[in-house]
Amino acid sequence: MTIPAPEHPESGTGSTEALDSVLVIIEGPGDKTRRRRRPKIPLTPPTPRPPRSDNAAGDQRPAK
Amino acid sequence: MVPVPLALGLTLCDYVLVEEGTKKVTLVGSFTGVRAGSFPHIPLPFCVYAPLTGGLGEGTLELTVTNLDADEEIYSLVRSIHFPDRFIEVRALFRLHECEFPAAGSYLFTLLVDDEWIAHRRIRVYPMEATP
């Protein structure tokens, strides 16, 4: 729904607008074909990374 | 598209007002639940709004709706998009008509660019007599 821009008072208060952007409107009844969900997104959380086995305490190099 | 854009949000709402001239948008009636009188349920047309940034070049933007309980995609809308530079904001506004929810349950709205996941939002659809 498009609405007219409100009139701003000419008192130097300024105004705002949507700059550097493109509005893309996608209308439609869309595709209603039923199909199995495509495996695009993992719905289970990723497995955590194993802890680092070496030098886990940080950069503590043995003294030479 | 490389790099794939980042979604700054994904909002389902009743209406989106677009101001002439300034192109500012106002989202009205953001929701995460739908109360249905009977099933299958076709709600009044509603909007999905997602501002995207960080992409570059041409790509295919797709919004899908998946019934999570049946693991079945029930609706999709596709459109090509163009990012002239990485700082441009492409504001995608989907207006969904006749999005039919076959049964009560959870539905996932997923946004994809070139088949890559960008964002998702879950809503719950429940019968009018039930407690959400």
mmCIF file of C-alpha atoms in Angstrom:
data_model
loop_
_atom_site.group_PDB
_atom_site.id
_atom_site.type_symbol
_atom_site.label_atom_id
_atom_site.label_comp_id
_atom_site.label_asym_id
_atom_site.label_seq_id
_atom_site.Cartn_x
_atom_site.Cartn_y
_atom_site.Cartn_z
ATOM 1 C CA MET A 1 0.000 0.000 0.000
ATOM 2 C CA THR A 2 1.452 3.344 -1.033
ATOM 3 C CA ILE A 3 0.726 6.407 1.032
ATOM 4 C CA PRO A 4 1.512 10.039 0.200
ATOM 5 C CA ALA A 5 4.512 11.572 1.880
ATOM 6 C CA PRO A 6 3.526 13.821 4.752
ATOM 7 C CA GLU A 7 4.122 17.505 4.328
ATOM 8 C CA HIS A 8 6.928 18.754 6.467
ATOM 9 C CA PRO A 9 6.855 22.260 7.872
ATOM 10 C CA GLU A 10 9.212 24.653 6.167
ATOM 11 C CA SER A 11 10.876 25.597 9.375
ATOM 12 C CA GLY A 12 14.202 23.941 8.734
ATOM 13 C CA THR A 13 13.423 20.857 10.781
ATOM 14 C CA GLY A 14 14.487 18.584 7.937
ATOM 15 C CA SER A 15 13.157 15.174 7.041
ATOM 16 C CA THR A 16 14.218 11.592 6.520
ATOM 17 C CA GLU A 17 14.153 9.251 3.572
ATOM 18 C CA ALA A 18 15.291 5.803 2.462
ATOM 19 C CA LEU A 19 18.522 6.473 0.588
ATOM 20 C CA ASP A 20 20.856 3.995 -1.111
ATOM 21 C CA SER A 21 18.258 1.293 -1.142
ATOM 22 C CA VAL A 22 16.107 -0.520 -3.641
ATOM 23 C CA LEU A 23 12.597 -1.653 -2.803
ATOM 24 C CA VAL A 24 11.757 -4.919 -4.540
ATOM 25 C CA ILE A 25 8.102 -5.935 -4.331
ATOM 26 C CA ILE A 26 7.325 -9.576 -5.001
ATOM 27 C CA GLU A 27 3.622 -10.271 -5.323
ATOM 28 C CA GLY A 28 1.952 -13.475 -5.851
ATOM 29 C CA PRO A 29 -0.133 -16.390 -5.191
ATOM 30 C CA GLY A 30 3.191 -18.183 -5.395
ATOM 31 C CA ASP A 31 3.990 -21.781 -6.102
ATOM 32 C CA LYS A 32 1.745 -24.013 -4.043
ATOM 33 C CA THR A 33 3.141 -27.324 -5.194
ATOM 34 C CA ARG A 34 3.672 -29.519 -2.191
ATOM 35 C CA ARG A 35 7.023 -31.181 -1.956
ATOM 36 C CA ARG A 36 9.383 -32.439 0.632
ATOM 37 C CA ARG A 37 11.428 -29.795 2.275
ATOM 38 C CA ARG A 38 14.659 -29.323 0.453
ATOM 39 C CA PRO A 39 17.623 -29.819 2.743
ATOM 40 C CA LYS A 40 18.808 -26.244 2.581
ATOM 41 C CA ILE A 41 19.061 -25.360 6.215
ATOM 42 C CA PRO A 42 20.166 -27.413 9.175
ATOM 43 C CA LEU A 43 17.369 -27.427 11.738
ATOM 44 C CA THR A 44 19.608 -29.125 14.298
ATOM 45 C CA PRO A 45 22.400 -27.158 15.884
ATOM 46 C CA PRO A 46 25.898 -27.832 14.623
ATOM 47 C CA THR A 47 28.022 -30.190 16.682
ATOM 48 C CA PRO A 48 30.465 -28.330 18.886
ATOM 49 C CA ARG A 49 34.079 -28.370 17.953
ATOM 50 C CA PRO A 50 36.254 -30.644 20.082
ATOM 51 C CA PRO A 51 38.466 -28.845 22.559
ATOM 52 C CA ARG A 52 41.958 -28.162 21.481
ATOM 53 C CA SER A 53 44.231 -30.822 22.865
ATOM 54 C CA ASP A 54 47.514 -29.007 22.484
ATOM 55 C CA ASN A 55 48.409 -25.732 24.074
ATOM 56 C CA ALA A 56 44.877 -25.238 25.390
ATOM 57 C CA ALA A 57 46.039 -22.867 28.076
ATOM 58 C CA GLY A 58 47.282 -20.381 25.573
ATOM 59 C CA ASP A 59 50.601 -19.391 24.197
ATOM 60 C CA GLN A 60 52.809 -20.799 26.896
ATOM 61 C CA ARG A 61 55.851 -21.952 25.084
ATOM 62 C CA PRO A 62 58.484 -23.815 27.066
ATOM 63 C CA ALA A 63 61.511 -21.768 27.931
ATOM 64 C CA LYS A 64 64.512 -22.546 25.823
ATOM 65 C CA MET B 1 25.962 -14.462 -5.872
ATOM 66 C CA VAL B 2 29.276 -13.952 -4.113
ATOM 67 C CA PRO B 3 29.197 -12.635 -1.501
ATOM 68 C CA VAL B 4 25.769 -13.748 -0.311
ATOM 69 C CA PRO B 5 23.795 -10.909 1.296
ATOM 70 C CA LEU B 6 23.016 -10.618 4.959
ATOM 71 C CA ALA B 7 19.405 -10.278 6.115
ATOM 72 C CA LEU B 8 18.934 -7.380 8.517
ATOM 73 C CA GLY B 9 15.608 -8.835 9.527
ATOM 74 C CA LEU B 10 12.668 -10.941 8.436
ATOM 75 C CA THR B 11 9.276 -9.704 9.575
ATOM 76 C CA LEU B 12 5.798 -11.042 8.907
ATOM 77 C CA CYS B 13 3.142 -8.379 9.147
ATOM 78 C CA ASP B 14 -0.370 -7.473 8.065
ATOM 79 C CA TYR B 15 0.554 -4.475 5.917
ATOM 80 C CA VAL B 16 3.567 -2.537 4.717
ATOM 81 C CA LEU B 17 3.049 1.124 3.975
ATOM 82 C CA VAL B 18 5.403 2.621 1.389
ATOM 83 C CA GLU B 19 5.663 6.386 1.456
ATOM 84 C CA GLU B 20 5.663 8.058 -1.925
ATOM 85 C CA GLY B 21 8.786 9.986 -2.754
ATOM 86 C CA THR B 22 10.871 9.090 0.256
ATOM 87 C CA LYS B 23 10.279 5.339 -0.195
ATOM 88 C CA LYS B 24 10.258 4.885 3.557
ATOM 89 C CA VAL B 25 8.392 1.815 4.761
ATOM 90 C CA THR B 26 6.220 1.269 7.809
ATOM 91 C CA LEU B 27 5.466 -2.255 8.982
ATOM 92 C CA VAL B 28 2.008 -2.613 10.483
ATOM 93 C CA GLY B 29 0.883 -5.522 12.606
ATOM 94 C CA SER B 30 3.959 -7.710 12.988
ATOM 95 C CA PHE B 31 2.873 -11.218 13.968
ATOM 96 C CA THR B 32 4.210 -14.670 14.805
ATOM 97 C CA GLY B 33 0.915 -16.538 15.111
ATOM 98 C CA VAL B 34 -2.179 -17.162 13.023
ATOM 99 C CA ARG B 35 -5.530 -18.133 14.485
ATOM 100 C CA ALA B 36 -7.593 -20.164 12.044
ATOM 101 C CA GLY B 37 -11.331 -20.802 12.011
ATOM 102 C CA SER B 38 -10.953 -24.061 10.103
ATOM 103 C CA PHE B 39 -8.422 -26.008 8.068
ATOM 104 C CA PRO B 40 -7.151 -25.716 5.464
ATOM 105 C CA HIS B 41 -6.856 -22.045 6.282
ATOM 106 C CA ILE B 42 -6.137 -19.243 3.834
ATOM 107 C CA PRO B 43 -5.484 -16.034 5.765
ATOM 108 C CA LEU B 44 -5.988 -12.594 4.339
ATOM 109 C CA PRO B 45 -3.034 -11.441 2.229
ATOM 110 C CA PHE B 46 -0.065 -10.553 4.394
ATOM 111 C CA CYS B 47 3.506 -9.317 3.936
ATOM 112 C CA VAL B 48 7.005 -10.564 4.591
ATOM 113 C CA TYR B 49 9.634 -7.837 4.715
ATOM 114 C CA ALA B 50 13.395 -8.389 4.669
ATOM 115 C CA PRO B 51 16.067 -5.744 4.141
ATOM 116 C CA LEU B 52 19.241 -7.277 2.712
ATOM 117 C CA THR B 53 22.744 -5.894 2.387
ATOM 118 C CA GLY B 54 26.275 -7.057 1.609
ATOM 119 C CA GLY B 55 25.499 -8.833 -1.659
ATOM 120 C CA LEU B 56 27.038 -8.062 -5.029
ATOM 121 C CA GLY B 57 25.727 -8.810 -8.505
ATOM 122 C CA GLU B 58 22.775 -10.855 -9.691
ATOM 123 C CA GLY B 59 21.019 -13.532 -7.718
ATOM 124 C CA THR B 60 17.768 -15.372 -7.162
ATOM 125 C CA LEU B 61 15.768 -14.519 -4.083
ATOM 126 C CA GLU B 62 13.328 -17.108 -2.801
ATOM 127 C CA LEU B 63 10.878 -17.196 0.069
ATOM 128 C CA THR B 64 9.596 -20.615 1.067
ATOM 129 C CA VAL B 65 7.007 -21.692 3.617
ATOM 130 C CA THR B 66 7.504 -25.106 5.174
ATOM 131 C CA ASN B 67 5.147 -27.112 7.347
ATOM 132 C CA LEU B 68 7.617 -28.206 10.010
ATOM 133 C CA ASP B 69 5.418 -31.009 11.319
ATOM 134 C CA ALA B 70 5.039 -32.641 7.899
ATOM 135 C CA ASP B 71 8.481 -31.514 6.698
ATOM 136 C CA GLU B 72 6.789 -30.282 3.561
ATOM 137 C CA GLU B 73 7.219 -27.090 1.595
ATOM 138 C CA ILE B 74 3.795 -25.607 0.938
ATOM 139 C CA TYR B 75 4.505 -22.279 -0.745
ATOM 140 C CA SER B 76 7.289 -20.392 -2.485
ATOM 141 C CA LEU B 77 7.898 -17.123 -4.268
ATOM 142 C CA VAL B 78 10.959 -16.479 -6.451
ATOM 143 C CA ARG B 79 12.406 -13.319 -7.941
ATOM 144 C CA SER B 80 15.754 -12.243 -9.346
ATOM 145 C CA ILE B 81 17.540 -9.443 -7.523
ATOM 146 C CA HIS B 82 20.523 -7.225 -8.255
ATOM 147 C CA PHE B 83 23.000 -5.661 -5.861
ATOM 148 C CA PRO B 84 24.938 -2.882 -7.608
ATOM 149 C CA ASP B 85 27.339 -2.608 -4.688
ATOM 150 C CA ARG B 86 27.888 -4.195 -1.294
ATOM 151 C CA PHE B 87 26.471 -1.316 0.706
ATOM 152 C CA ILE B 88 23.164 -1.007 -1.116
ATOM 153 C CA GLU B 89 20.162 -2.154 0.859
ATOM 154 C CA VAL B 90 17.769 -4.282 -1.165
ATOM 155 C CA ARG B 91 14.482 -4.225 0.710
ATOM 156 C CA ALA B 92 12.496 -7.274 -0.276
ATOM 157 C CA LEU B 93 8.770 -6.998 0.242
ATOM 158 C CA PHE B 94 6.762 -10.153 -0.411
ATOM 159 C CA ARG B 95 3.000 -9.884 -0.592
ATOM 160 C CA LEU B 96 1.553 -13.334 -0.096
ATOM 161 C CA HIS B 97 -1.856 -14.162 -1.459
ATOM 162 C CA GLU B 98 -3.569 -17.473 -0.961
ATOM 163 C CA CYS B 99 -0.907 -18.933 1.283
ATOM 164 C CA GLU B 100 -2.818 -21.992 2.419
ATOM 165 C CA PHE B 101 -2.011 -23.589 5.764
ATOM 166 C CA PRO B 102 -3.239 -27.191 5.518
ATOM 167 C CA ALA B 103 -3.272 -27.909 9.255
ATOM 168 C CA ALA B 104 -2.478 -26.467 12.647
ATOM 169 C CA GLY B 105 1.196 -26.472 13.538
ATOM 170 C CA SER B 106 4.483 -24.679 13.057
ATOM 171 C CA TYR B 107 5.480 -23.141 9.763
ATOM 172 C CA LEU B 108 8.894 -21.852 8.810
ATOM 173 C CA PHE B 109 9.343 -18.891 6.481
ATOM 174 C CA THR B 110 12.810 -19.189 4.966
ATOM 175 C CA LEU B 111 14.622 -16.662 2.826
ATOM 176 C CA LEU B 112 17.214 -17.965 0.374
ATOM 177 C CA VAL B 113 19.538 -16.359 -2.129
ATOM 178 C CA ASP B 114 20.837 -18.703 -4.827
ATOM 179 C CA ASP B 115 19.643 -21.604 -2.660
ATOM 180 C CA GLU B 116 21.733 -20.399 0.293
ATOM 181 C CA TRP B 117 19.975 -19.878 3.594
ATOM 182 C CA ILE B 118 19.729 -16.203 4.567
ATOM 183 C CA ALA B 119 17.152 -16.012 7.343
ATOM 184 C CA HIS B 120 14.121 -17.735 8.763
ATOM 185 C CA ARG B 121 11.155 -17.028 10.994
ATOM 186 C CA ARG B 122 8.748 -19.481 12.546
ATOM 187 C CA ILE B 123 5.059 -18.880 13.101
ATOM 188 C CA ARG B 124 2.442 -21.045 14.718
ATOM 189 C CA VAL B 125 -0.969 -21.644 13.208
ATOM 190 C CA TYR B 126 -3.596 -22.837 15.640
ATOM 191 C CA PRO B 127 -7.365 -23.384 15.748
ATOM 192 C CA MET B 128 -9.503 -20.536 16.988
ATOM 193 C CA GLU B 129 -10.857 -22.529 19.909
ATOM 194 C CA ALA B 130 -7.421 -23.628 21.129
ATOM 195 C CA THR B 131 -5.092 -21.816 23.477
ATOM 196 C CA PRO B 132 -1.952 -20.723 21.631
#
